[in-house]
Amino acid sequence: MFCLVEVFGDERMQVWDLVAPLAAELRLQEPRLYMAESGAPVDSSAPATLLDGEPLLLQEGQLPWDTRSGTDVRLRIVEELLSSEKDYCHTLKTVADLYEKPLRKLLSMEKEDYKSLFDWVEPICSLSKMVIIK
């Protein structure tokens, strides 16, 4: 279950203040927020004004467990590790996507500085994908 929302708030409000009623209405157990366009995770405690008018994706953080995992705790742990690994790789890519171009433009970064900041993302994500596949 997911829902696309736009937030508009004042400086006293956090993003969560604006989406909490909708999360309750949708009966989300572990709601998570993401930027709709990039898929970047959103800190729900961030000031609402930082995201004024931005489309956000509100969805359940954890998918319901497979009925098999209810009886085997080890399988449930492996599923959680797999889910965390997927989230980790996605977050790394998001960091690079959200910050690399603006930093390059704003700071007129040299190519070597840029590489030292962002060149490590792809090898780590490749390794992460290998772990996920196996």
CSV table of N, CA and C in Angstrom, one decimal:
chain,number,residue,atom,x,y,z
A,1,MET,N,0.8,-1.2,0.0
A,1,MET,CA,0.0,0.0,0.0
A,1,MET,C,0.9,1.2,0.0
A,2,PHE,N,0.6,2.2,-0.8
A,2,PHE,CA,1.3,3.4,-0.9
A,2,PHE,C,0.4,4.6,-1.2
A,3,CYS,N,0.8,5.8,-1.0
A,3,CYS,CA,0.0,7.0,-1.3
A,3,CYS,C,1.0,8.1,-1.6
A,4,LEU,N,0.6,8.9,-2.6
A,4,LEU,CA,1.4,10.0,-3.1
A,4,LEU,C,0.8,11.3,-2.4
A,5,VAL,N,1.7,12.0,-1.7
A,5,VAL,CA,1.2,13.2,-1.0
A,5,VAL,C,2.1,14.4,-1.3
A,6,GLU,N,1.6,15.6,-1.1
A,6,GLU,CA,2.4,16.8,-1.1
A,6,GLU,C,2.3,17.5,0.2
A,7,VAL,N,3.4,18.0,0.7
A,7,VAL,CA,3.3,18.6,2.1
A,7,VAL,C,3.5,20.1,2.0
A,8,PHE,N,2.7,20.8,2.8
A,8,PHE,CA,2.8,22.3,2.9
A,8,PHE,C,2.6,22.5,4.4
A,9,GLY,N,3.6,23.1,5.0
A,9,GLY,CA,3.5,23.4,6.4
A,9,GLY,C,4.3,24.7,6.8
A,10,ASP,N,4.2,25.0,8.0
A,10,ASP,CA,5.0,26.2,8.5
A,10,ASP,C,6.3,25.8,9.2
A,11,GLU,N,7.1,26.7,9.6
A,11,GLU,CA,8.4,26.4,10.2
A,11,GLU,C,8.3,25.7,11.5
A,12,ARG,N,7.1,25.7,12.2
A,12,ARG,CA,7.0,25.0,13.5
A,12,ARG,C,6.6,23.5,13.3
A,13,MET,N,6.3,23.1,12.1
A,13,MET,CA,5.9,21.7,11.8
A,13,MET,C,7.0,20.9,11.2
A,14,GLN,N,6.9,19.6,11.6
A,14,GLN,CA,7.7,18.6,11.0
A,14,GLN,C,6.9,17.9,9.9
A,15,VAL,N,7.6,17.2,9.0
A,15,VAL,CA,7.0,16.5,7.9
A,15,VAL,C,6.0,15.5,8.5
A,16,TRP,N,6.4,14.8,9.6
A,16,TRP,CA,5.5,13.8,10.2
A,16,TRP,C,4.2,14.4,10.7
A,17,ASP,N,4.2,15.6,11.2
A,17,ASP,CA,3.0,16.2,11.6
A,17,ASP,C,2.0,16.3,10.5
A,18,LEU,N,2.4,16.4,9.3
A,18,LEU,CA,1.5,16.5,8.1
A,18,LEU,C,1.1,15.2,7.6
A,19,VAL,N,1.9,14.2,7.7
A,19,VAL,CA,1.5,12.9,7.1
A,19,VAL,C,1.0,11.9,8.1
A,20,ALA,N,1.1,12.1,9.4
A,20,ALA,CA,0.7,11.2,10.4
A,20,ALA,C,-0.8,10.9,10.3
A,21,PRO,N,-1.7,11.9,10.1
A,21,PRO,CA,-3.1,11.5,10.0
A,21,PRO,C,-3.4,10.6,8.8
A,22,LEU,N,-2.7,10.8,7.7
A,22,LEU,CA,-2.9,9.9,6.5
A,22,LEU,C,-2.4,8.5,6.8
A,23,ALA,N,-1.2,8.4,7.4
A,23,ALA,CA,-0.7,7.1,7.8
A,23,ALA,C,-1.6,6.4,8.7
A,24,ALA,N,-2.2,7.1,9.6
A,24,ALA,CA,-3.2,6.4,10.6
A,24,ALA,C,-4.4,6.0,9.8
A,25,GLU,N,-4.9,6.8,8.9
A,25,GLU,CA,-6.1,6.5,8.1
A,25,GLU,C,-5.8,5.3,7.2
A,26,LEU,N,-4.6,5.1,6.7
A,26,LEU,CA,-4.3,4.0,5.9
A,26,LEU,C,-3.9,2.8,6.7
A,27,ARG,N,-3.8,3.0,8.0
A,27,ARG,CA,-3.5,1.9,8.9
A,27,ARG,C,-2.1,1.3,8.6
A,28,LEU,N,-1.1,2.2,8.4
A,28,LEU,CA,0.2,1.7,8.1
A,28,LEU,C,0.9,1.4,9.4
A,29,GLN,N,1.5,0.3,9.5
A,29,GLN,CA,2.2,-0.2,10.8
A,29,GLN,C,3.5,0.5,10.9
A,30,GLU,N,4.3,0.5,9.9
A,30,GLU,CA,5.6,1.2,9.9
A,30,GLU,C,5.8,2.1,8.6
A,31,PRO,N,5.1,3.2,8.7
A,31,PRO,CA,5.1,4.1,7.5
A,31,PRO,C,6.5,4.7,7.2
A,32,ARG,N,6.8,4.7,6.0
A,32,ARG,CA,8.1,5.3,5.5
A,32,ARG,C,7.8,6.3,4.4
A,33,LEU,N,8.6,7.4,4.4
A,33,LEU,CA,8.4,8.4,3.4
A,33,LEU,C,9.6,8.5,2.4
A,34,TYR,N,9.3,8.7,1.2
A,34,TYR,CA,10.3,8.8,0.1
A,34,TYR,C,10.0,9.9,-0.8
A,35,MET,N,11.0,10.5,-1.4
A,35,MET,CA,10.8,11.5,-2.4
A,35,MET,C,10.2,10.8,-3.6
A,36,ALA,N,9.1,11.3,-4.2
A,36,ALA,CA,8.4,10.6,-5.2
A,36,ALA,C,9.3,10.5,-6.5
A,37,GLU,N,10.1,11.5,-6.8
A,37,GLU,CA,10.8,11.5,-8.1
A,37,GLU,C,12.1,10.6,-8.0
A,38,SER,N,12.8,10.8,-6.9
A,38,SER,CA,14.1,10.1,-6.8
A,38,SER,C,14.1,8.9,-6.0
A,39,GLY,N,13.1,8.7,-5.1
A,39,GLY,CA,13.0,7.5,-4.3
A,39,GLY,C,13.9,7.7,-3.0
A,40,ALA,N,14.4,8.9,-2.8
A,40,ALA,CA,15.3,9.1,-1.6
A,40,ALA,C,14.4,9.0,-0.4
A,41,PRO,N,15.0,8.4,0.7
A,41,PRO,CA,14.2,8.4,2.0
A,41,PRO,C,14.1,9.8,2.5
A,42,VAL,N,13.0,10.1,3.2
A,42,VAL,CA,12.8,11.4,3.8
A,42,VAL,C,12.8,11.2,5.3
A,43,ASP,N,13.5,12.1,6.0
A,43,ASP,CA,13.5,12.1,7.4
A,43,ASP,C,12.2,12.8,7.9
A,44,SER,N,11.3,12.0,8.5
A,44,SER,CA,10.0,12.5,8.9
A,44,SER,C,10.1,13.6,10.0
A,45,SER,N,11.3,13.7,10.7
A,45,SER,CA,11.4,14.8,11.7
A,45,SER,C,12.0,16.1,11.1
A,46,ALA,N,12.2,16.1,9.7
A,46,ALA,CA,12.7,17.3,9.1
A,46,ALA,C,11.6,18.4,9.1
A,47,PRO,N,12.0,19.7,9.1
A,47,PRO,CA,11.0,20.8,9.1
A,47,PRO,C,10.2,20.7,7.8
A,48,ALA,N,8.9,20.8,7.9
A,48,ALA,CA,8.0,20.7,6.8
A,48,ALA,C,8.3,21.7,5.7
A,49,THR,N,8.8,22.9,6.0
A,49,THR,CA,9.1,23.9,5.0
A,49,THR,C,10.1,23.5,4.0
A,50,LEU,N,11.0,22.6,4.4
A,50,LEU,CA,12.1,22.1,3.5
A,50,LEU,C,11.5,21.4,2.3
A,51,LEU,N,10.3,20.8,2.5
A,51,LEU,CA,9.8,20.0,1.4
A,51,LEU,C,8.5,20.5,0.9
A,52,ASP,N,8.2,21.8,1.1
A,52,ASP,CA,7.0,22.5,0.6
A,52,ASP,C,6.7,22.1,-0.9
A,53,GLY,N,5.6,21.5,-1.1
A,53,GLY,CA,5.1,21.2,-2.5
A,53,GLY,C,5.8,20.0,-3.1
A,54,GLU,N,6.7,19.4,-2.4
A,54,GLU,CA,7.4,18.2,-3.0
A,54,GLU,C,6.5,17.0,-2.9
A,55,PRO,N,6.4,16.3,-4.0
A,55,PRO,CA,5.6,15.0,-3.9
A,55,PRO,C,6.3,14.0,-3.2
A,56,LEU,N,5.7,13.4,-2.2
A,56,LEU,CA,6.3,12.3,-1.4
A,56,LEU,C,5.5,11.1,-1.5
A,57,LEU,N,6.2,10.0,-1.4
A,57,LEU,CA,5.5,8.7,-1.4
A,57,LEU,C,5.5,8.1,0.0
A,58,LEU,N,4.3,7.9,0.5
A,58,LEU,CA,4.1,7.3,1.8
A,58,LEU,C,3.7,5.8,1.7
A,59,GLN,N,4.5,5.0,2.3
A,59,GLN,CA,4.2,3.5,2.1
A,59,GLN,C,4.6,2.8,3.4
A,60,GLU,N,4.1,1.5,3.4
A,60,GLU,CA,4.4,0.6,4.5
A,60,GLU,C,5.9,0.3,4.4
A,61,GLY,N,6.6,0.4,5.5
A,61,GLY,CA,8.0,0.2,5.6
A,61,GLY,C,8.4,-1.3,5.4
A,62,GLN,N,7.6,-2.1,6.1
A,62,GLN,CA,7.9,-3.6,6.1
A,62,GLN,C,6.7,-4.3,5.4
A,63,LEU,N,7.1,-5.1,4.4
A,63,LEU,CA,6.0,-5.9,3.8
A,63,LEU,C,5.6,-7.0,4.7
A,64,PRO,N,4.4,-7.4,4.6
A,64,PRO,CA,4.0,-8.5,5.5
A,64,PRO,C,4.9,-9.7,5.3
A,65,TRP,N,5.1,-10.4,6.4
A,65,TRP,CA,6.0,-11.6,6.4
A,65,TRP,C,5.3,-12.7,5.7
A,66,ASP,N,6.1,-13.5,5.0
A,66,ASP,CA,5.6,-14.7,4.4
A,66,ASP,C,5.2,-15.7,5.5
A,67,THR,N,4.1,-16.4,5.2
A,67,THR,CA,3.6,-17.3,6.3
A,67,THR,C,4.6,-18.3,6.7
A,68,ARG,N,5.6,-18.7,5.9
A,68,ARG,CA,6.6,-19.6,6.2
A,68,ARG,C,7.5,-19.1,7.3
A,69,SER,N,7.7,-17.8,7.3
A,69,SER,CA,8.7,-17.2,8.2
A,69,SER,C,8.1,-17.0,9.6
A,70,GLY,N,6.8,-17.2,9.8
A,70,GLY,CA,6.2,-17.1,11.1
A,70,GLY,C,6.6,-18.2,12.0
A,71,THR,N,7.0,-19.3,11.4
A,71,THR,CA,7.4,-20.5,12.2
A,71,THR,C,8.9,-20.6,12.4
A,72,ASP,N,9.7,-20.0,11.5
A,72,ASP,CA,11.1,-20.1,11.5
A,72,ASP,C,11.8,-18.7,11.7
A,73,VAL,N,12.3,-18.5,12.9
A,73,VAL,CA,12.9,-17.2,13.3
A,73,VAL,C,14.1,-16.9,12.4
A,74,ARG,N,14.8,-18.0,12.1
A,74,ARG,CA,16.0,-17.8,11.2
A,74,ARG,C,15.7,-17.2,9.9
A,75,LEU,N,14.6,-17.7,9.3
A,75,LEU,CA,14.2,-17.2,8.0
A,75,LEU,C,13.8,-15.8,8.0
A,76,ARG,N,13.1,-15.4,9.1
A,76,ARG,CA,12.7,-14.1,9.3
A,76,ARG,C,13.9,-13.1,9.4
A,77,ILE,N,14.9,-13.6,10.1
A,77,ILE,CA,16.1,-12.7,10.2
A,77,ILE,C,16.8,-12.6,8.9
A,78,VAL,N,16.9,-13.6,8.1
A,78,VAL,CA,17.5,-13.6,6.8
A,78,VAL,C,16.7,-12.6,5.9
A,79,GLU,N,15.4,-12.7,5.9
A,79,GLU,CA,14.5,-11.8,5.2
A,79,GLU,C,14.8,-10.3,5.6
A,80,GLU,N,14.9,-10.1,6.8
A,80,GLU,CA,15.2,-8.7,7.3
A,80,GLU,C,16.6,-8.2,6.8
A,81,LEU,N,17.6,-9.1,6.9
A,81,LEU,CA,18.9,-8.7,6.4
A,81,LEU,C,18.9,-8.4,4.9
A,82,LEU,N,18.2,-9.2,4.2
A,82,LEU,CA,18.0,-9.0,2.7
A,82,LEU,C,17.4,-7.7,2.4
A,83,SER,N,16.3,-7.4,3.2
A,83,SER,CA,15.6,-6.1,3.0
A,83,SER,C,16.5,-4.9,3.4
A,84,SER,N,17.2,-5.1,4.4
A,84,SER,CA,18.2,-4.0,4.8
A,84,SER,C,19.2,-3.8,3.8
A,85,GLU,N,19.7,-4.8,3.2
A,85,GLU,CA,20.8,-4.7,2.2
A,85,GLU,C,20.3,-4.0,1.0
A,86,LYS,N,19.1,-4.3,0.6
A,86,LYS,CA,18.4,-3.6,-0.6
A,86,LYS,C,18.3,-2.1,-0.2
A,87,ASP,N,17.8,-1.8,0.9
A,87,ASP,CA,17.6,-0.4,1.4
A,87,ASP,C,18.9,0.3,1.4
A,88,TYR,N,20.0,-0.3,1.9
A,88,TYR,CA,21.3,0.3,2.0
A,88,TYR,C,21.8,0.7,0.6
A,89,CYS,N,21.7,-0.2,-0.3
A,89,CYS,CA,22.2,0.0,-1.7
A,89,CYS,C,21.4,1.2,-2.3
A,90,HIS,N,20.1,1.1,-2.1
A,90,HIS,CA,19.3,2.2,-2.7
A,90,HIS,C,19.6,3.5,-2.1
A,91,THR,N,19.9,3.6,-0.8
A,91,THR,CA,20.2,4.8,-0.1
A,91,THR,C,21.6,5.3,-0.6
A,92,LEU,N,22.5,4.5,-0.8
A,92,LEU,CA,23.8,4.9,-1.3
A,92,LEU,C,23.7,5.6,-2.7
A,93,LYS,N,22.9,4.9,-3.5
A,93,LYS,CA,22.7,5.5,-4.9
A,93,LYS,C,22.0,6.8,-4.8
A,94,THR,N,21.0,6.9,-3.9
A,94,THR,CA,20.3,8.2,-3.7
A,94,THR,C,21.2,9.3,-3.3
A,95,VAL,N,22.1,9.0,-2.4
A,95,VAL,CA,23.1,10.0,-1.9
A,95,VAL,C,23.9,10.5,-3.1
A,96,ALA,N,24.4,9.6,-3.9
A,96,ALA,CA,25.2,10.1,-5.0
A,96,ALA,C,24.3,10.9,-6.0
A,97,ASP,N,23.1,10.4,-6.3
A,97,ASP,CA,22.2,11.1,-7.2
A,97,ASP,C,21.8,12.5,-6.7
A,98,LEU,N,21.5,12.6,-5.4
A,98,LEU,CA,21.0,13.9,-4.9
A,98,LEU,C,22.1,14.9,-4.7
A,99,TYR,N,23.3,14.4,-4.4
A,99,TYR,CA,24.4,15.4,-4.1
A,99,TYR,C,25.5,15.6,-5.1
A,100,GLU,N,25.7,14.6,-6.0
A,100,GLU,CA,26.9,14.7,-6.8
A,100,GLU,C,26.8,15.9,-7.8
A,101,LYS,N,25.7,16.1,-8.5
A,101,LYS,CA,25.6,17.1,-9.5
A,101,LYS,C,25.5,18.5,-8.8
A,102,PRO,N,24.7,18.7,-7.8
A,102,PRO,CA,24.7,20.0,-7.1
A,102,PRO,C,26.1,20.4,-6.6
A,103,LEU,N,26.8,19.4,-6.0
A,103,LEU,CA,28.1,19.7,-5.4
A,103,LEU,C,29.1,20.1,-6.5
A,104,ARG,N,29.0,19.4,-7.6
A,104,ARG,CA,29.9,19.7,-8.7
A,104,ARG,C,29.6,21.1,-9.2
A,105,LYS,N,28.4,21.5,-9.4
A,105,LYS,CA,28.0,22.8,-9.9
A,105,LYS,C,28.4,23.9,-8.9
A,106,LEU,N,28.0,23.7,-7.6
A,106,LEU,CA,28.1,24.8,-6.6
A,106,LEU,C,29.6,25.0,-6.2
A,107,LEU,N,30.3,23.9,-6.2
A,107,LEU,CA,31.7,24.0,-5.7
A,107,LEU,C,32.7,24.0,-6.8
A,108,SER,N,32.3,23.9,-8.0
A,108,SER,CA,33.2,23.8,-9.2
A,108,SER,C,34.3,22.8,-8.8
A,109,MET,N,33.9,21.6,-8.5
A,109,MET,CA,34.8,20.6,-8.0
A,109,MET,C,35.7,20.1,-9.1
A,110,GLU,N,37.0,19.8,-8.7
A,110,GLU,CA,37.9,19.1,-9.6
A,110,GLU,C,37.4,17.7,-9.8
A,111,LYS,N,37.8,17.1,-10.9
A,111,LYS,CA,37.4,15.7,-11.2
A,111,LYS,C,37.9,14.7,-10.1
A,112,GLU,N,39.1,14.9,-9.7
A,112,GLU,CA,39.7,14.0,-8.6
A,112,GLU,C,39.0,14.1,-7.3
A,113,ASP,N,38.6,15.4,-6.9
A,113,ASP,CA,37.8,15.5,-5.7
A,113,ASP,C,36.5,14.9,-5.8
A,114,TYR,N,35.8,15.0,-6.9
A,114,TYR,CA,34.5,14.4,-7.2
A,114,TYR,C,34.7,12.9,-7.1
A,115,LYS,N,35.7,12.3,-7.7
A,115,LYS,CA,35.9,10.9,-7.7
A,115,LYS,C,36.1,10.4,-6.3
A,116,SER,N,36.9,11.1,-5.5
A,116,SER,CA,37.2,10.6,-4.2
A,116,SER,C,35.9,10.6,-3.3
A,117,LEU,N,35.0,11.5,-3.6
A,117,LEU,CA,33.7,11.5,-2.9
A,117,LEU,C,32.7,10.5,-3.3
A,118,PHE,N,32.6,10.2,-4.6
A,118,PHE,CA,31.5,9.4,-5.1
A,118,PHE,C,31.9,8.1,-5.8
A,119,ASP,N,33.2,7.9,-6.1
A,119,ASP,CA,33.6,6.7,-6.8
A,119,ASP,C,33.4,5.4,-6.1
A,120,TRP,N,33.3,5.4,-4.8
A,120,TRP,CA,33.1,4.2,-4.0
A,120,TRP,C,31.7,3.7,-4.0
A,121,VAL,N,30.7,4.5,-4.4
A,121,VAL,CA,29.3,4.0,-4.4
A,121,VAL,C,29.1,2.8,-5.3
A,122,GLU,N,29.5,2.9,-6.5
A,122,GLU,CA,29.2,1.8,-7.5
A,122,GLU,C,29.8,0.5,-7.1
A,123,PRO,N,31.1,0.4,-6.6
A,123,PRO,CA,31.7,-0.9,-6.2
A,123,PRO,C,30.9,-1.5,-5.0
A,124,ILE,N,30.5,-0.6,-4.1
A,124,ILE,CA,29.8,-1.1,-2.9
A,124,ILE,C,28.5,-1.6,-3.3
A,125,CYS,N,27.8,-0.9,-4.2
A,125,CYS,CA,26.5,-1.4,-4.7
A,125,CYS,C,26.6,-2.7,-5.5
A,126,SER,N,27.7,-2.8,-6.2
A,126,SER,CA,27.9,-4.1,-7.0
A,126,SER,C,28.1,-5.2,-6.0
A,127,LEU,N,28.8,-5.0,-5.0
A,127,LEU,CA,29.0,-6.1,-4.0
A,127,LEU,C,27.7,-6.4,-3.3
A,128,SER,N,27.0,-5.4,-3.0
A,128,SER,CA,25.7,-5.5,-2.3
A,128,SER,C,24.7,-6.4,-3.2
A,129,LYS,N,24.7,-6.1,-4.5
A,129,LYS,CA,23.9,-6.8,-5.4
A,129,LYS,C,24.3,-8.3,-5.5
A,130,MET,N,25.6,-8.6,-5.4
A,130,MET,CA,26.0,-10.0,-5.4
A,130,MET,C,25.5,-10.7,-4.1
A,131,VAL,N,25.6,-10.0,-3.0
A,131,VAL,CA,25.1,-10.6,-1.7
A,131,VAL,C,23.6,-10.8,-1.8
A,132,ILE,N,22.8,-9.9,-2.4
A,132,ILE,CA,21.4,-10.1,-2.6
A,132,ILE,C,21.0,-11.2,-3.5
A,133,ILE,N,21.8,-11.4,-4.6
A,133,ILE,CA,21.5,-12.5,-5.5
A,133,ILE,C,21.8,-13.8,-4.9
A,134,LYS,N,22.8,-13.9,-4.1
A,134,LYS,CA,23.2,-15.2,-3.5
A,134,LYS,C,22.3,-15.5,-2.3
